[in-house]
């Protein structure tokens, strides 16, 4: 087997994913617009606790049970056994400062109080907030280089690309193989060597 990298035309995108609300289920896409903040609608919303700190699956694993439906002027939250909750998006909610890791930025609260609904679904109270155009966080230049990107609410970067061969190589070392969605990538490729 050759140790050379495959030709560029052999690498292809096999799937695209956005996670409109941080920590909630993905939407699988056939195509997407790429914005300065990453794939359109990716992690544009998140839930925050009473202190305005972000919620993720790390503290609230049940976020993974929430499906998200996007419409032009609304986002609808769905979870098995619970009524759907439809929230307007865009202008209308009050602005508040929110914290995600060490960053603080402005976000717009949903005009719908989501705290009770989220508590019934996950056991944790949280208010839905939306990233505001022009207020996206600057990605850490220690990792992005001299041209740092911008992102709304992902952990660190505007895009996460994953390589199917890298996951296969990792799974060879594990007793319990992991699915790709565990890593919550935006773009999954195949045709490149593991960890290329």
mmCIF file of C-alpha atoms in Angstrom:
data_model
loop_
_atom_site.group_PDB
_atom_site.id
_atom_site.type_symbol
_atom_site.label_atom_id
_atom_site.label_comp_id
_atom_site.label_asym_id
_atom_site.label_seq_id
_atom_site.Cartn_x
_atom_site.Cartn_y
_atom_site.Cartn_z
ATOM 1 C CA UNK A 1 0.000 0.000 0.000
ATOM 2 C CA UNK A 2 1.390 3.391 -0.989
ATOM 3 C CA UNK A 3 2.026 6.004 1.715
ATOM 4 C CA UNK A 4 1.381 8.822 -0.755
ATOM 5 C CA UNK A 5 -1.744 10.947 -0.352
ATOM 6 C CA UNK A 6 -4.491 10.287 -2.900
ATOM 7 C CA UNK A 7 -4.965 12.806 -5.675
ATOM 8 C CA UNK A 8 -7.159 15.729 -4.664
ATOM 9 C CA UNK A 9 -9.983 14.629 -6.965
ATOM 10 C CA UNK A 10 -10.214 11.326 -5.039
ATOM 11 C CA UNK A 11 -11.270 13.130 -1.847
ATOM 12 C CA UNK A 12 -14.972 13.819 -1.743
ATOM 13 C CA UNK A 13 -17.580 15.132 0.644
ATOM 14 C CA UNK A 14 -19.879 12.331 1.775
ATOM 15 C CA UNK A 15 -22.126 14.284 4.127
ATOM 16 C CA UNK A 16 -22.973 17.781 5.370
ATOM 17 C CA UNK A 17 -24.499 18.583 8.758
ATOM 18 C CA UNK A 18 -25.599 21.634 10.683
ATOM 19 C CA UNK A 19 -26.597 21.780 14.322
ATOM 20 C CA UNK A 20 -28.905 24.803 14.432
ATOM 21 C CA UNK A 21 -29.093 24.739 18.243
ATOM 22 C CA UNK A 22 -25.863 23.941 20.056
ATOM 23 C CA UNK A 23 -26.123 20.476 21.613
ATOM 24 C CA UNK A 24 -29.324 19.463 19.798
ATOM 25 C CA UNK A 25 -29.735 17.042 16.889
ATOM 26 C CA UNK A 26 -28.236 17.688 13.485
ATOM 27 C CA UNK A 27 -29.933 18.498 10.238
ATOM 28 C CA UNK A 28 -28.427 16.490 7.370
ATOM 29 C CA UNK A 29 -28.065 18.531 4.190
ATOM 30 C CA UNK A 30 -27.507 17.926 0.492
ATOM 31 C CA UNK A 31 -25.944 21.395 0.134
ATOM 32 C CA UNK A 32 -25.318 24.512 2.186
ATOM 33 C CA UNK A 33 -24.258 28.097 1.816
ATOM 34 C CA UNK A 34 -20.905 28.799 3.449
ATOM 35 C CA UNK A 35 -20.817 32.043 5.415
ATOM 36 C CA UNK A 36 -17.984 33.704 7.303
ATOM 37 C CA UNK A 37 -19.391 31.963 10.409
ATOM 38 C CA UNK A 38 -19.448 28.505 8.782
ATOM 39 C CA UNK A 39 -22.306 26.586 7.212
ATOM 40 C CA UNK A 40 -25.522 28.606 7.202
ATOM 41 C CA UNK A 41 -27.592 28.082 10.377
ATOM 42 C CA UNK A 42 -24.891 26.034 12.130
ATOM 43 C CA UNK A 43 -25.003 26.642 15.882
ATOM 44 C CA UNK A 44 -26.766 29.947 15.335
ATOM 45 C CA UNK A 45 -28.857 29.286 18.474
ATOM 46 C CA UNK A 46 -28.117 27.892 21.929
ATOM 47 C CA UNK A 47 -29.711 27.543 25.319
ATOM 48 C CA UNK A 48 -28.293 29.517 28.228
ATOM 49 C CA UNK A 49 -28.825 29.044 31.951
ATOM 50 C CA UNK A 50 -29.956 31.710 34.424
ATOM 51 C CA UNK A 51 -26.408 33.135 34.566
ATOM 52 C CA UNK A 52 -26.365 33.445 30.720
ATOM 53 C CA UNK A 53 -23.801 30.653 30.362
ATOM 54 C CA UNK A 54 -24.211 28.230 27.456
ATOM 55 C CA UNK A 55 -25.645 24.751 27.879
ATOM 56 C CA UNK A 56 -24.174 21.813 25.986
ATOM 57 C CA UNK A 57 -24.435 18.026 26.057
ATOM 58 C CA UNK A 58 -21.590 17.996 28.559
ATOM 59 C CA UNK A 59 -23.939 19.173 31.329
ATOM 60 C CA UNK A 60 -27.230 18.347 29.674
ATOM 61 C CA UNK A 61 -26.952 15.136 27.641
ATOM 62 C CA UNK A 62 -30.711 15.191 26.958
ATOM 63 C CA UNK A 63 -30.234 18.080 24.519
ATOM 64 C CA UNK A 64 -29.430 15.276 22.065
ATOM 65 C CA UNK A 65 -33.127 14.303 22.171
ATOM 66 C CA UNK A 66 -34.293 17.608 20.673
ATOM 67 C CA UNK A 67 -35.042 17.858 16.961
ATOM 68 C CA UNK A 68 -34.953 21.249 15.309
ATOM 69 C CA UNK A 69 -37.048 22.356 12.352
ATOM 70 C CA UNK A 70 -36.118 25.574 10.541
ATOM 71 C CA UNK A 71 -38.671 27.747 8.793
ATOM 72 C CA UNK A 72 -38.071 31.220 7.342
ATOM 73 C CA UNK A 73 -39.360 33.093 10.420
ATOM 74 C CA UNK A 74 -39.508 30.348 13.078
ATOM 75 C CA UNK A 75 -37.537 27.565 14.674
ATOM 76 C CA UNK A 76 -39.558 24.645 16.031
ATOM 77 C CA UNK A 77 -38.296 22.430 18.851
ATOM 78 C CA UNK A 78 -39.540 18.846 19.047
ATOM 79 C CA UNK A 79 -38.953 16.061 21.561
ATOM 80 C CA UNK A 80 -40.759 12.739 21.841
ATOM 81 C CA UNK A 81 -43.605 12.835 24.332
ATOM 82 C CA UNK A 82 -43.717 16.650 24.488
ATOM 83 C CA UNK A 83 -45.666 19.261 22.526
ATOM 84 C CA UNK A 84 -43.626 21.103 19.902
ATOM 85 C CA UNK A 85 -42.474 24.626 20.745
ATOM 86 C CA UNK A 86 -42.431 27.169 17.907
ATOM 87 C CA UNK A 87 -40.184 30.207 18.402
ATOM 88 C CA UNK A 88 -39.901 33.279 16.142
ATOM 89 C CA UNK A 89 -36.383 34.082 14.944
ATOM 90 C CA UNK A 90 -34.696 37.305 13.908
ATOM 91 C CA UNK A 91 -35.661 40.697 15.293
ATOM 92 C CA UNK A 92 -37.974 40.946 18.272
ATOM 93 C CA UNK A 93 -36.253 39.496 21.322
ATOM 94 C CA UNK A 94 -34.249 41.493 23.819
ATOM 95 C CA UNK A 95 -30.454 41.492 23.599
ATOM 96 C CA UNK A 96 -28.374 40.040 26.416
ATOM 97 C CA UNK A 97 -24.723 39.208 27.016
ATOM 98 C CA UNK A 98 -24.014 35.470 26.994
ATOM 99 C CA UNK A 99 -20.947 33.420 27.846
ATOM 100 C CA UNK A 100 -19.555 30.533 25.832
ATOM 101 C CA UNK A 101 -16.329 29.148 27.274
ATOM 102 C CA UNK A 102 -14.132 32.215 27.915
ATOM 103 C CA UNK A 103 -15.939 34.371 25.368
ATOM 104 C CA UNK A 104 -18.751 36.794 25.965
ATOM 105 C CA UNK A 105 -20.931 38.132 23.171
ATOM 106 C CA UNK A 106 -24.324 39.658 22.477
ATOM 107 C CA UNK A 107 -27.231 37.356 21.631
ATOM 108 C CA UNK A 108 -30.942 37.854 21.081
ATOM 109 C CA UNK A 109 -33.369 36.095 23.401
ATOM 110 C CA UNK A 110 -36.240 34.233 21.859
ATOM 111 C CA UNK A 111 -39.453 36.123 22.620
ATOM 112 C CA UNK A 112 -40.830 32.717 23.695
ATOM 113 C CA UNK A 113 -39.874 31.655 27.220
ATOM 114 C CA UNK A 114 -38.258 28.241 26.609
ATOM 115 C CA UNK A 115 -37.127 27.558 30.190
ATOM 116 C CA UNK A 116 -40.105 25.445 31.287
ATOM 117 C CA UNK A 117 -40.268 23.471 28.032
ATOM 118 C CA UNK A 118 -36.559 22.661 28.187
ATOM 119 C CA UNK A 119 -36.827 21.658 31.840
ATOM 120 C CA UNK A 120 -39.675 19.246 31.078
ATOM 121 C CA UNK A 121 -37.655 17.682 28.229
ATOM 122 C CA UNK A 122 -34.172 17.628 29.784
ATOM 123 C CA UNK A 123 -34.484 18.430 33.491
ATOM 124 C CA UNK A 124 -32.502 21.652 32.973
ATOM 125 C CA UNK A 125 -33.890 25.166 32.563
ATOM 126 C CA UNK A 126 -32.551 27.187 29.635
ATOM 127 C CA UNK A 127 -33.549 30.150 27.514
ATOM 128 C CA UNK A 128 -33.072 29.959 23.736
ATOM 129 C CA UNK A 129 -30.871 32.727 22.324
ATOM 130 C CA UNK A 130 -29.860 33.529 18.747
ATOM 131 C CA UNK A 131 -26.565 34.843 17.432
ATOM 132 C CA UNK A 132 -26.740 38.364 16.043
ATOM 133 C CA UNK A 133 -25.222 39.257 12.673
ATOM 134 C CA UNK A 134 -22.124 41.352 13.257
ATOM 135 C CA UNK A 135 -21.714 39.971 16.805
ATOM 136 C CA UNK A 136 -20.136 36.583 16.016
ATOM 137 C CA UNK A 137 -17.216 35.520 18.206
ATOM 138 C CA UNK A 138 -13.654 35.665 16.871
ATOM 139 C CA UNK A 139 -12.089 32.202 16.762
ATOM 140 C CA UNK A 140 -8.893 31.729 18.755
ATOM 141 C CA UNK A 141 -5.956 32.812 16.538
ATOM 142 C CA UNK A 142 -3.703 30.368 18.408
ATOM 143 C CA UNK A 143 -5.485 27.675 16.394
ATOM 144 C CA UNK A 144 -6.670 29.508 13.275
ATOM 145 C CA UNK A 145 -3.543 31.492 12.440
ATOM 146 C CA UNK A 146 -3.275 35.122 11.401
ATOM 147 C CA UNK A 147 -6.660 35.173 9.696
ATOM 148 C CA UNK A 148 -8.988 34.137 12.532
ATOM 149 C CA UNK A 149 -12.457 33.031 11.636
ATOM 150 C CA UNK A 150 -15.761 34.016 13.162
ATOM 151 C CA UNK A 151 -18.379 31.756 14.673
ATOM 152 C CA UNK A 152 -21.614 32.034 16.594
ATOM 153 C CA UNK A 153 -21.844 29.202 19.155
ATOM 154 C CA UNK A 154 -19.651 26.217 18.217
ATOM 155 C CA UNK A 155 -16.931 25.431 20.737
ATOM 156 C CA UNK A 156 -14.047 26.900 18.759
ATOM 157 C CA UNK A 157 -14.248 27.015 14.963
ATOM 158 C CA UNK A 158 -16.610 28.001 12.194
ATOM 159 C CA UNK A 159 -16.337 24.556 10.500
ATOM 160 C CA UNK A 160 -15.475 21.069 11.668
ATOM 161 C CA UNK A 161 -14.294 18.682 8.953
ATOM 162 C CA UNK A 162 -13.976 14.972 9.731
ATOM 163 C CA UNK A 163 -12.302 12.213 7.733
ATOM 164 C CA UNK A 164 -14.003 8.796 7.537
ATOM 165 C CA UNK A 165 -10.603 7.075 7.424
ATOM 166 C CA UNK A 166 -9.558 8.792 10.657
ATOM 167 C CA UNK A 167 -12.671 7.506 12.425
ATOM 168 C CA UNK A 168 -12.018 3.995 11.078
ATOM 169 C CA UNK A 169 -8.435 4.140 12.397
ATOM 170 C CA UNK A 170 -9.652 5.310 15.798
ATOM 171 C CA UNK A 171 -12.313 2.597 15.958
ATOM 172 C CA UNK A 172 -9.691 -0.092 15.328
ATOM 173 C CA UNK A 173 -8.202 0.899 18.699
ATOM 174 C CA UNK A 174 -11.459 0.982 20.654
ATOM 175 C CA UNK A 175 -13.442 -1.807 22.286
ATOM 176 C CA UNK A 176 -16.691 -0.001 21.415
ATOM 177 C CA UNK A 177 -16.605 1.738 18.013
ATOM 178 C CA UNK A 178 -17.898 5.300 17.842
ATOM 179 C CA UNK A 179 -20.235 6.657 15.171
ATOM 180 C CA UNK A 180 -19.244 9.759 13.227
ATOM 181 C CA UNK A 181 -22.073 11.803 14.726
ATOM 182 C CA UNK A 182 -20.373 11.550 18.149
ATOM 183 C CA UNK A 183 -17.901 14.153 16.848
ATOM 184 C CA UNK A 184 -20.647 16.461 15.488
ATOM 185 C CA UNK A 185 -18.847 17.364 12.237
ATOM 186 C CA UNK A 186 -20.146 19.789 9.627
ATOM 187 C CA UNK A 187 -18.365 18.158 6.685
ATOM 188 C CA UNK A 188 -17.411 14.491 6.406
ATOM 189 C CA UNK A 189 -14.961 13.438 3.704
ATOM 190 C CA UNK A 190 -13.656 10.155 2.377
ATOM 191 C CA UNK A 191 -10.804 9.264 0.047
ATOM 192 C CA UNK A 192 -8.032 10.790 2.194
ATOM 193 C CA UNK A 193 -5.721 8.769 4.397
ATOM 194 C CA UNK A 194 -6.409 8.671 8.109
ATOM 195 C CA UNK A 195 -5.364 11.891 9.852
ATOM 196 C CA UNK A 196 -4.283 13.492 6.555
#
